[in-house]
Amino acid sequence: MRKEIEIAMTPKQAADPSGWKTAFAHVLRIQPGRIKYLNPLQRSVDARSSKVKVRMKAELFIDEQPIEVRKFIRKSYNDVSRKIPVIVVGAGPAGLFAALTLIENGMKPIIIERGKDVKARKFDIAQINREHIVNPDSNYCFGEGGAGTYSDGKLYTRSSKRGNISEILAMLVSHGAEEDILIDSHPHIGTDKLPAIIAALRQTILDAGGEIYFNKRISDILIQNGKVKGVEDKNGERFEAQAVILATGHSARDIYELLHSKGLALEAKSFALGVRAEHPQALIDSIQYRQSPRDIYLPAAPYSLVKQVEGRGVFSFCMCPGGIIVPAATESGQVVVNGMSNSRRNSPYANSGIVVQIDPSDIAYLSEYGPFAGLELQRRVEDACWRASGMNQSAPAQRISDFTRGVTSATLPECSYNPGIVPAPLHEILPPFVAGRLQEAFLQFDKMMKGYHTSEAVILGTESRTSSPIRIPRNADTLEHISVAGLFPCGEGAGYSGGIVSSAMDGVSCAQAVVKKYRK
Ligand SMILES: Cc1cc2nc3c(=O)[nH]c(=O)nc-3n(C[C@H](O)[C@H](O)[C@H](O)COP(=O)(O)OP(=O)(O)OC[C@H]3O[C@@H](n4cnc5c(N)ncnc54)[C@H](O)[C@@H]3O)c2cc1C
């Protein structure tokens, strides 16, 4: 007999798969031995009642074996080295999954990436933290795996209608991610595990006959009579193909400028900007779990906050329990912060972006910049943070309680941000329509999470790269740019996704659109 059932377990029971059959058998009042096979389907922490539980849903086979057990082994593909070439610019989640989908459909991806491979990239990332030197082609956003490699690796997305999430997760598992991501309600990989997974994806692409070039920044898109012909890198090297998937991410500002200079349409879109807040993890655990210290079998507690303030959403973004804050600038002269954590989420800090939704109408005073108005706002705030920090990668910071009172902090608490923090008046550095809403939201958040608004917590500027302020418009059916045949704007930089999984799904969709158009 096959049965699907959800039960509540203690955190300790949930942490030990060898005891799962016994826990399910106990609820069903049967002998554990009668459960011949247990397939876990979903796992989530339930902290609503005084005793925190873990809810586990599973498919059970009682007194019988399943006909088939799904195994997550790496697929082997036919050789595509002599098949129709398709250029993929950018090796982020969108570009990599576009390449894998092309291979699956018998086309040959040629990936061109401005940054270095994951291993070489590590050195540049260390340099930002230690020497405050930002390599404009190799940093937290640029390089193999894109912004997804040294990211937090949370794989949660609300864009379930845009593609098959479980296929993306299964691909990651077959390249080294833990199977846990298939069942957790908020799956997470961690920065320590991501580089090896990205390297394994690269190997699959190369083994199938795809090509990958690093250290090649594309500086021109070749177009003739409204059709794409290929791309050219900054040293004049040309790559030709009938189709180009442009998956360059939201920080490739030079790509937006290139498209604009060639007269290709761009559109302003909503985005969000604000700060990154950091609390002691123990404080967040005690608010969320009502336990201090937390049960050793429970993960570091997350939170999710949203409040409408004066007609705009103010919300937590990319929350990293047990994480650290990192410098995510893509060139010198800017301070940008973001967050990440290791797979064990064991740092003593909890950080999250706290950002304000910005609509194009909020920045009408920048209308002379046309579709670049949002980008100009990002630039101005990032530059102001850089100047406030002493013109290096330290970040301007303020205790939350000082920010809401509008005073510069005399001292700052310990913080995970490696390049260092300096006291600065973020309430003055941020534009008034952002600072004012954040001040109000922090007070409101304290009503939702008692103790959130505290002098123990610090905010850092600026969290400006939440999503792209620009969209590269594409035809809804063919996914091609509205005026260039064969050019497929893709992923977060094109304005069609946000986050690792939705970007990967958009890569799959663009590659399928290419296949539909050219394989015939
Ligand atoms: C620190 C950090 C933590 C994050 N944590 C999470 C998280 O936990 N969960 C989540 O879902 N998302 C997270 N994100 C966001 C996530 O990484 C992005 O949403 C995702 O990577 C976007 O994918 P993409 O492929 O569209 O673009 P990107 O990942 O930005 O990739 C674009 C690629 O294009 C390359 N490129 C740019 N210009 C050129 C050019 N001219 N020529 C050649 N190549 C070029 C870049 O080098 C880059 O590799 C995080 C981001 C950061 C920075």
PDB file of C-alpha atoms in Angstrom, residues 42-239:
ATOM      1  CA  GLN A  42       8.697  17.939   2.384  1.00  0.00           C
ATOM      2  CA  ARG A  43      10.293  19.223   5.578  1.00  0.00           C
ATOM      3  CA  SER A  44       9.672  22.505   7.357  1.00  0.00           C
ATOM      4  CA  VAL A  45      10.230  24.007  10.793  1.00  0.00           C
ATOM      5  CA  ASP A  46       6.967  24.931  12.502  1.00  0.00           C
ATOM      6  CA  ALA A  47       7.639  27.558  15.176  1.00  0.00           C
ATOM      7  CA  ARG A  48       4.031  28.695  15.644  1.00  0.00           C
ATOM      8  CA  SER A  49       3.375  26.973  18.962  1.00  0.00           C
ATOM      9  CA  SER A  50       5.434  27.065  22.159  1.00  0.00           C
ATOM     10  CA  LYS A  51       7.182  23.775  21.266  1.00  0.00           C
ATOM     11  CA  VAL A  52       9.002  24.149  17.971  1.00  0.00           C
ATOM     12  CA  LYS A  53       8.368  21.126  15.733  1.00  0.00           C
ATOM     13  CA  VAL A  54       9.515  19.902  12.366  1.00  0.00           C
ATOM     14  CA  ARG A  55       6.744  18.935   9.961  1.00  0.00           C
ATOM     15  CA  MET A  56       7.678  16.071   7.693  1.00  0.00           C
ATOM     16  CA  LYS A  57       5.658  14.805   4.757  1.00  0.00           C
ATOM     17  CA  ALA A  58       6.581  11.461   3.242  1.00  0.00           C
ATOM     18  CA  GLU A  59       5.413   8.873   0.769  1.00  0.00           C
ATOM     19  CA  LEU A  60       5.342   5.466   2.487  1.00  0.00           C
ATOM     20  CA  PHE A  61       5.250   2.013   0.939  1.00  0.00           C
ATOM     21  CA  ILE A  62       3.664  -0.312   3.493  1.00  0.00           C
ATOM     22  CA  ASP A  63       4.085  -4.062   3.025  1.00  0.00           C
ATOM     23  CA  GLU A  64       5.323  -3.484  -0.533  1.00  0.00           C
ATOM     24  CA  GLN A  65       8.286  -2.050  -2.430  1.00  0.00           C
ATOM     25  CA  PRO A  66       7.970   0.904  -4.842  1.00  0.00           C
ATOM     26  CA  ILE A  67       8.082   0.000  -8.546  1.00  0.00           C
ATOM     27  CA  GLU A  68      10.755   2.594  -9.227  1.00  0.00           C
ATOM     28  CA  VAL A  69      13.028   4.728  -7.040  1.00  0.00           C
ATOM     29  CA  ARG A  70      14.185   8.024  -8.531  1.00  0.00           C
ATOM     30  CA  LYS A  71      17.987   8.340  -8.529  1.00  0.00           C
ATOM     31  CA  PHE A  72      19.787  11.614  -9.011  1.00  0.00           C
ATOM     32  CA  ILE A  73      22.612  10.582 -11.247  1.00  0.00           C
ATOM     33  CA  ARG A  74      24.282  12.888 -13.714  1.00  0.00           C
ATOM     34  CA  LYS A  75      22.700  12.621 -17.142  1.00  0.00           C
ATOM     35  CA  SER A  76      24.970  11.761 -20.031  1.00  0.00           C
ATOM     36  CA  TYR A  77      24.399  13.706 -23.206  1.00  0.00           C
ATOM     37  CA  ASN A  78      25.125  13.103 -26.881  1.00  0.00           C
ATOM     38  CA  ASP A  79      28.159  14.919 -28.269  1.00  0.00           C
ATOM     39  CA  VAL A  80      27.129  18.372 -29.520  1.00  0.00           C
ATOM     40  CA  SER A  81      30.586  19.598 -30.579  1.00  0.00           C
ATOM     41  CA  ARG A  82      29.596  19.599 -34.286  1.00  0.00           C
ATOM     42  CA  LYS A  83      26.042  20.799 -33.808  1.00  0.00           C
ATOM     43  CA  ILE A  84      24.596  24.275 -34.405  1.00  0.00           C
ATOM     44  CA  PRO A  85      26.467  26.743 -32.161  1.00  0.00           C
ATOM     45  CA  VAL A  86      24.635  29.150 -29.873  1.00  0.00           C
ATOM     46  CA  ILE A  87      26.484  31.879 -27.979  1.00  0.00           C
ATOM     47  CA  VAL A  88      25.666  32.288 -24.307  1.00  0.00           C
ATOM     48  CA  VAL A  89      27.104  35.457 -22.774  1.00  0.00           C
ATOM     49  CA  GLY A  90      27.507  35.049 -19.016  1.00  0.00           C
ATOM     50  CA  ALA A  91      28.067  31.906 -16.934  1.00  0.00           C
ATOM     51  CA  GLY A  92      25.640  32.700 -14.103  1.00  0.00           C
ATOM     52  CA  PRO A  93      22.697  30.424 -13.245  1.00  0.00           C
ATOM     53  CA  ALA A  94      20.789  31.682 -16.311  1.00  0.00           C
ATOM     54  CA  GLY A  95      23.710  31.098 -18.705  1.00  0.00           C
ATOM     55  CA  LEU A  96      24.694  27.695 -17.284  1.00  0.00           C
ATOM     56  CA  PHE A  97      21.162  26.295 -17.341  1.00  0.00           C
ATOM     57  CA  ALA A  98      20.612  27.735 -20.824  1.00  0.00           C
ATOM     58  CA  ALA A  99      23.768  25.876 -21.929  1.00  0.00           C
ATOM     59  CA  LEU A 100      22.624  22.582 -20.348  1.00  0.00           C
ATOM     60  CA  THR A 101      19.219  22.886 -22.036  1.00  0.00           C
ATOM     61  CA  LEU A 102      20.848  23.543 -25.419  1.00  0.00           C
ATOM     62  CA  ILE A 103      22.946  20.404 -24.988  1.00  0.00           C
ATOM     63  CA  GLU A 104      19.903  18.389 -23.967  1.00  0.00           C
ATOM     64  CA  ASN A 105      18.306  19.489 -27.239  1.00  0.00           C
ATOM     65  CA  GLY A 106      21.285  18.763 -29.460  1.00  0.00           C
ATOM     66  CA  MET A 107      22.703  22.277 -29.868  1.00  0.00           C
ATOM     67  CA  LYS A 108      26.208  23.458 -28.986  1.00  0.00           C
ATOM     68  CA  PRO A 109      26.595  26.186 -26.355  1.00  0.00           C
ATOM     69  CA  ILE A 110      29.573  28.507 -26.508  1.00  0.00           C
ATOM     70  CA  ILE A 111      29.685  30.262 -23.147  1.00  0.00           C
ATOM     71  CA  ILE A 112      31.639  33.498 -22.952  1.00  0.00           C
ATOM     72  CA  GLU A 113      32.300  34.839 -19.463  1.00  0.00           C
ATOM     73  CA  ARG A 114      34.100  38.057 -18.482  1.00  0.00           C
ATOM     74  CA  GLY A 115      35.337  36.647 -15.160  1.00  0.00           C
ATOM     75  CA  LYS A 116      37.541  33.795 -14.035  1.00  0.00           C
ATOM     76  CA  ASP A 117      36.740  30.174 -13.184  1.00  0.00           C
ATOM     77  CA  VAL A 118      35.456  29.516  -9.644  1.00  0.00           C
ATOM     78  CA  LYS A 119      38.861  28.633  -8.243  1.00  0.00           C
ATOM     79  CA  ALA A 120      40.761  31.634  -9.612  1.00  0.00           C
ATOM     80  CA  ARG A 121      37.886  33.868  -8.582  1.00  0.00           C
ATOM     81  CA  LYS A 122      38.484  33.043  -4.912  1.00  0.00           C
ATOM     82  CA  PHE A 123      41.705  35.055  -4.932  1.00  0.00           C
ATOM     83  CA  ASP A 124      39.941  38.203  -6.197  1.00  0.00           C
ATOM     84  CA  ILE A 125      37.215  37.821  -3.599  1.00  0.00           C
ATOM     85  CA  ALA A 126      39.822  37.545  -0.842  1.00  0.00           C
ATOM     86  CA  GLN A 127      41.472  40.705  -2.228  1.00  0.00           C
ATOM     87  CA  ILE A 128      38.252  42.695  -1.858  1.00  0.00           C
ATOM     88  CA  ASN A 129      37.972  41.634   1.765  1.00  0.00           C
ATOM     89  CA  ARG A 130      41.638  42.076   2.676  1.00  0.00           C
ATOM     90  CA  GLU A 131      43.018  44.779   0.379  1.00  0.00           C
ATOM     91  CA  HIS A 132      39.814  46.617  -0.592  1.00  0.00           C
ATOM     92  CA  ILE A 133      40.736  46.058  -4.264  1.00  0.00           C
ATOM     93  CA  VAL A 134      37.806  45.309  -6.611  1.00  0.00           C
ATOM     94  CA  ASN A 135      38.627  43.614  -9.918  1.00  0.00           C
ATOM     95  CA  PRO A 136      35.897  44.838 -12.319  1.00  0.00           C
ATOM     96  CA  ASP A 137      35.765  41.440 -14.049  1.00  0.00           C
ATOM     97  CA  SER A 138      36.138  39.102 -11.077  1.00  0.00           C
ATOM     98  CA  ASN A 139      34.281  39.750  -7.833  1.00  0.00           C
ATOM     99  CA  TYR A 140      31.204  38.586  -5.876  1.00  0.00           C
ATOM    100  CA  CYS A 141      29.004  39.189  -8.954  1.00  0.00           C
ATOM    101  CA  PHE A 142      31.270  38.393 -11.917  1.00  0.00           C
ATOM    102  CA  GLY A 143      33.011  35.132 -12.765  1.00  0.00           C
ATOM    103  CA  GLU A 144      32.045  31.490 -13.266  1.00  0.00           C
ATOM    104  CA  GLY A 145      28.637  30.768 -11.723  1.00  0.00           C
ATOM    105  CA  GLY A 146      27.859  34.503 -11.718  1.00  0.00           C
ATOM    106  CA  ALA A 147      26.441  36.140  -8.603  1.00  0.00           C
ATOM    107  CA  GLY A 148      25.166  32.663  -7.692  1.00  0.00           C
ATOM    108  CA  THR A 149      28.560  31.123  -6.830  1.00  0.00           C
ATOM    109  CA  TYR A 150      29.668  33.024  -3.741  1.00  0.00           C
ATOM    110  CA  SER A 151      26.054  33.673  -2.870  1.00  0.00           C
ATOM    111  CA  ASP A 152      24.080  32.241  -0.008  1.00  0.00           C
ATOM    112  CA  GLY A 153      22.613  29.523  -2.178  1.00  0.00           C
ATOM    113  CA  LYS A 154      19.058  29.822  -0.974  1.00  0.00           C
ATOM    114  CA  LEU A 155      16.977  28.101  -3.600  1.00  0.00           C
ATOM    115  CA  TYR A 156      13.568  29.306  -2.638  1.00  0.00           C
ATOM    116  CA  THR A 157      11.547  31.041  -5.358  1.00  0.00           C
ATOM    117  CA  ARG A 158       7.996  32.236  -5.724  1.00  0.00           C
ATOM    118  CA  SER A 159       8.195  32.033  -9.539  1.00  0.00           C
ATOM    119  CA  SER A 160       6.829  28.498  -9.688  1.00  0.00           C
ATOM    120  CA  LYS A 161       4.780  29.232 -12.817  1.00  0.00           C
ATOM    121  CA  ARG A 162       7.839  30.190 -14.845  1.00  0.00           C
ATOM    122  CA  GLY A 163       9.340  26.731 -15.055  1.00  0.00           C
ATOM    123  CA  ASN A 164      10.101  23.448 -13.409  1.00  0.00           C
ATOM    124  CA  ILE A 165      11.769  24.145 -10.063  1.00  0.00           C
ATOM    125  CA  SER A 166      12.261  20.486  -9.208  1.00  0.00           C
ATOM    126  CA  GLU A 167      14.185  19.891 -12.462  1.00  0.00           C
ATOM    127  CA  ILE A 168      16.605  22.687 -11.510  1.00  0.00           C
ATOM    128  CA  LEU A 169      17.034  21.252  -8.008  1.00  0.00           C
ATOM    129  CA  ALA A 170      17.487  17.721  -9.380  1.00  0.00           C
ATOM    130  CA  MET A 171      20.226  18.987 -11.716  1.00  0.00           C
ATOM    131  CA  LEU A 172      22.000  20.597  -8.749  1.00  0.00           C
ATOM    132  CA  VAL A 173      21.711  17.360  -6.735  1.00  0.00           C
ATOM    133  CA  SER A 174      23.140  15.323  -9.595  1.00  0.00           C
ATOM    134  CA  HIS A 175      26.109  17.727  -9.553  1.00  0.00           C
ATOM    135  CA  GLY A 176      26.835  17.417  -5.843  1.00  0.00           C
ATOM    136  CA  ALA A 177      24.167  19.309  -3.864  1.00  0.00           C
ATOM    137  CA  GLU A 178      22.650  17.498  -0.866  1.00  0.00           C
ATOM    138  CA  GLU A 179      19.316  15.735  -1.528  1.00  0.00           C
ATOM    139  CA  ASP A 180      17.906  17.747   1.386  1.00  0.00           C
ATOM    140  CA  ILE A 181      17.269  20.630  -1.030  1.00  0.00           C
ATOM    141  CA  LEU A 182      14.571  18.490  -2.663  1.00  0.00           C
ATOM    142  CA  ILE A 183      12.468  18.345   0.502  1.00  0.00           C
ATOM    143  CA  ASP A 184      13.235  21.462   2.543  1.00  0.00           C
ATOM    144  CA  SER A 185      10.592  24.173   2.320  1.00  0.00           C
ATOM    145  CA  HIS A 186      13.397  26.750   2.126  1.00  0.00           C
ATOM    146  CA  PRO A 187      16.249  24.861   0.446  1.00  0.00           C
ATOM    147  CA  HIS A 188      19.774  26.167   0.957  1.00  0.00           C
ATOM    148  CA  ILE A 189      23.196  25.071  -0.320  1.00  0.00           C
ATOM    149  CA  GLY A 190      25.754  27.450   1.233  1.00  0.00           C
ATOM    150  CA  THR A 191      28.799  29.279  -0.089  1.00  0.00           C
ATOM    151  CA  ASP A 192      31.196  26.523   0.954  1.00  0.00           C
ATOM    152  CA  LYS A 193      29.457  23.956  -1.294  1.00  0.00           C
ATOM    153  CA  LEU A 194      28.503  26.046  -4.341  1.00  0.00           C
ATOM    154  CA  PRO A 195      31.895  26.351  -6.136  1.00  0.00           C
ATOM    155  CA  ALA A 196      32.287  22.554  -6.472  1.00  0.00           C
ATOM    156  CA  ILE A 197      28.741  22.252  -7.852  1.00  0.00           C
ATOM    157  CA  ILE A 198      29.409  25.006 -10.391  1.00  0.00           C
ATOM    158  CA  ALA A 199      32.670  23.331 -11.444  1.00  0.00           C
ATOM    159  CA  ALA A 200      30.774  20.031 -11.901  1.00  0.00           C
ATOM    160  CA  LEU A 201      28.191  21.773 -14.125  1.00  0.00           C
ATOM    161  CA  ARG A 202      31.046  23.166 -16.205  1.00  0.00           C
ATOM    162  CA  GLN A 203      32.488  19.668 -16.613  1.00  0.00           C
ATOM    163  CA  THR A 204      29.147  18.325 -17.848  1.00  0.00           C
ATOM    164  CA  ILE A 205      28.982  21.095 -20.461  1.00  0.00           C
ATOM    165  CA  LEU A 206      32.560  20.482 -21.619  1.00  0.00           C
ATOM    166  CA  ASP A 207      32.135  16.682 -21.664  1.00  0.00           C
ATOM    167  CA  ALA A 208      29.166  17.051 -23.993  1.00  0.00           C
ATOM    168  CA  GLY A 209      31.179  19.159 -26.443  1.00  0.00           C
ATOM    169  CA  GLY A 210      30.139  22.648 -25.325  1.00  0.00           C
ATOM    170  CA  GLU A 211      32.779  25.375 -25.095  1.00  0.00           C
ATOM    171  CA  ILE A 212      33.491  27.777 -22.227  1.00  0.00           C
ATOM    172  CA  TYR A 213      35.767  30.819 -22.416  1.00  0.00           C
ATOM    173  CA  PHE A 214      36.758  32.789 -19.325  1.00  0.00           C
ATOM    174  CA  ASN A 215      38.373  36.243 -19.071  1.00  0.00           C
ATOM    175  CA  LYS A 216      36.514  37.481 -22.154  1.00  0.00           C
ATOM    176  CA  ARG A 217      34.368  40.525 -21.604  1.00  0.00           C
ATOM    177  CA  ILE A 218      31.900  41.012 -24.452  1.00  0.00           C
ATOM    178  CA  SER A 219      31.956  44.622 -25.579  1.00  0.00           C
ATOM    179  CA  ASP A 220      29.935  44.443 -28.801  1.00  0.00           C
ATOM    180  CA  ILE A 221      26.969  42.565 -30.229  1.00  0.00           C
ATOM    181  CA  LEU A 222      27.180  42.108 -33.973  1.00  0.00           C
ATOM    182  CA  ILE A 223      23.891  42.899 -35.715  1.00  0.00           C
ATOM    183  CA  GLN A 224      23.125  43.001 -39.450  1.00  0.00           C
ATOM    184  CA  ASN A 225      19.745  43.884 -40.950  1.00  0.00           C
ATOM    185  CA  GLY A 226      17.983  43.414 -37.616  1.00  0.00           C
ATOM    186  CA  LYS A 227      19.534  39.964 -37.048  1.00  0.00           C
ATOM    187  CA  VAL A 228      22.221  39.009 -34.572  1.00  0.00           C
ATOM    188  CA  LYS A 229      25.441  37.672 -36.096  1.00  0.00           C
ATOM    189  CA  GLY A 230      27.593  37.140 -33.023  1.00  0.00           C
ATOM    190  CA  VAL A 231      29.560  39.008 -30.377  1.00  0.00           C
ATOM    191  CA  GLU A 232      32.981  40.618 -29.993  1.00  0.00           C
ATOM    192  CA  ASP A 233      35.104  40.742 -26.862  1.00  0.00           C
ATOM    193  CA  LYS A 234      37.061  43.714 -25.582  1.00  0.00           C
ATOM    194  CA  ASN A 235      40.200  42.584 -27.469  1.00  0.00           C
ATOM    195  CA  GLY A 236      38.361  42.388 -30.790  1.00  0.00           C
ATOM    196  CA  GLU A 237      37.977  38.589 -30.849  1.00  0.00           C
ATOM    197  CA  ARG A 238      34.760  37.608 -32.652  1.00  0.00           C
ATOM    198  CA  PHE A 239      32.413  34.698 -32.023  1.00  0.00           C
TER     199      PHE A 239
END
